[in-house]
């Protein structure tokens, strides 16, 4: 059995992903790029061809999925985090 990637099929840069998550969670800080690690992966795109061959297609955009997961996390943890 081989792994099957499940993803949105959307290519996104690490910077775009960080900014998207920051916007969703309301983060207003800043990001610093570690220039000592220039060989890092600047973009991400899962190869979803195997799962698509099985008939599966993404129905939720990456940003929408991240927003839904964050909202769900907030609802699930409401009241369980000490103030």
Tab-separated table of C-alpha atoms in Angstrom:
chain	number	residue	atom	x	y	z
A	1	UNK	CA	0.000	0.000	0.000
A	2	UNK	CA	1.375	3.399	-0.971
A	3	UNK	CA	0.550	6.766	0.615
A	4	UNK	CA	-2.173	8.867	-0.975
A	5	UNK	CA	-1.940	12.651	-0.719
A	6	UNK	CA	-5.183	14.456	0.005
A	7	UNK	CA	-5.035	18.168	-0.615
A	8	UNK	CA	-6.591	21.118	-2.321
A	9	UNK	CA	-4.464	20.867	-5.440
A	10	UNK	CA	-3.601	24.544	-4.967
A	11	UNK	CA	0.055	25.565	-5.082
A	12	UNK	CA	0.958	28.029	-2.361
A	13	UNK	CA	4.151	29.656	-1.179
A	14	UNK	CA	5.192	29.259	2.433
A	15	UNK	CA	4.891	33.044	2.787
A	16	UNK	CA	1.345	33.024	1.355
A	17	UNK	CA	0.402	30.178	3.693
A	18	UNK	CA	1.800	31.999	6.730
A	19	UNK	CA	-0.016	35.216	5.793
A	20	UNK	CA	-3.266	33.309	5.204
A	21	UNK	CA	-3.080	31.603	8.604
A	22	UNK	CA	-2.180	34.926	10.243
A	23	UNK	CA	-5.205	36.606	8.668
A	24	UNK	CA	-7.535	33.785	9.751
A	25	UNK	CA	-6.371	33.739	13.376
A	26	UNK	CA	-6.006	37.500	13.681
A	27	UNK	CA	-2.227	37.480	14.142
A	28	UNK	CA	-0.883	41.016	13.825
A	29	UNK	CA	2.786	40.326	14.498
A	30	UNK	CA	5.507	40.102	11.950
A	31	UNK	CA	7.356	37.277	10.263
A	32	UNK	CA	11.109	36.950	9.952
A	33	UNK	CA	12.720	34.957	7.177
A	34	UNK	CA	15.671	32.815	8.225
A	35	UNK	CA	18.145	33.706	5.502
A	36	UNK	CA	20.585	31.106	6.854
A	37	UNK	CA	18.300	28.428	5.392
A	38	UNK	CA	18.125	29.410	1.698
A	39	UNK	CA	17.555	25.825	0.528
A	40	UNK	CA	14.157	25.530	2.190
A	41	UNK	CA	11.090	24.700	0.142
A	42	UNK	CA	9.573	28.030	-0.945
A	43	UNK	CA	6.314	26.524	-2.279
A	44	UNK	CA	4.089	23.537	-1.548
A	45	UNK	CA	1.872	21.539	-3.892
A	46	UNK	CA	0.691	18.020	-3.103
A	47	UNK	CA	0.520	15.524	-5.946
A	48	UNK	CA	-3.133	14.476	-5.707
A	49	UNK	CA	-3.157	12.407	-8.916
A	50	UNK	CA	-3.612	9.063	-7.096
A	51	UNK	CA	-6.688	10.102	-5.176
A	52	UNK	CA	-8.107	11.921	-8.201
A	53	UNK	CA	-7.718	8.660	-10.173
A	54	UNK	CA	-10.063	7.118	-7.586
A	55	UNK	CA	-12.647	9.786	-8.406
A	56	UNK	CA	-12.008	12.141	-5.495
A	57	UNK	CA	-11.908	15.881	-6.131
A	58	UNK	CA	-11.329	18.666	-3.603
A	59	UNK	CA	-14.470	20.649	-2.800
A	60	UNK	CA	-13.060	23.074	-0.262
A	61	UNK	CA	-10.433	25.704	-1.009
A	62	UNK	CA	-7.368	25.641	1.243
A	63	UNK	CA	-8.175	28.990	2.880
A	64	UNK	CA	-11.771	27.941	3.542
A	65	UNK	CA	-10.605	24.646	5.059
A	66	UNK	CA	-8.108	26.401	7.307
A	67	UNK	CA	-10.805	28.857	8.421
A	68	UNK	CA	-13.253	26.018	9.161
A	69	UNK	CA	-10.660	24.077	11.175
A	70	UNK	CA	-9.746	27.187	13.177
A	71	UNK	CA	-13.398	28.003	13.930
A	72	UNK	CA	-13.990	24.411	14.998
A	73	UNK	CA	-10.927	24.506	17.248
A	74	UNK	CA	-12.190	27.729	18.844
A	75	UNK	CA	-15.606	26.169	19.475
A	76	UNK	CA	-14.112	22.959	20.874
A	77	UNK	CA	-11.697	24.751	23.191
A	78	UNK	CA	-14.043	27.541	24.338
A	79	UNK	CA	-14.176	27.421	28.103
A	80	UNK	CA	-11.453	24.782	28.397
A	81	UNK	CA	-8.609	27.292	28.308
A	82	UNK	CA	-7.954	29.051	31.608
A	83	UNK	CA	-8.397	32.813	31.397
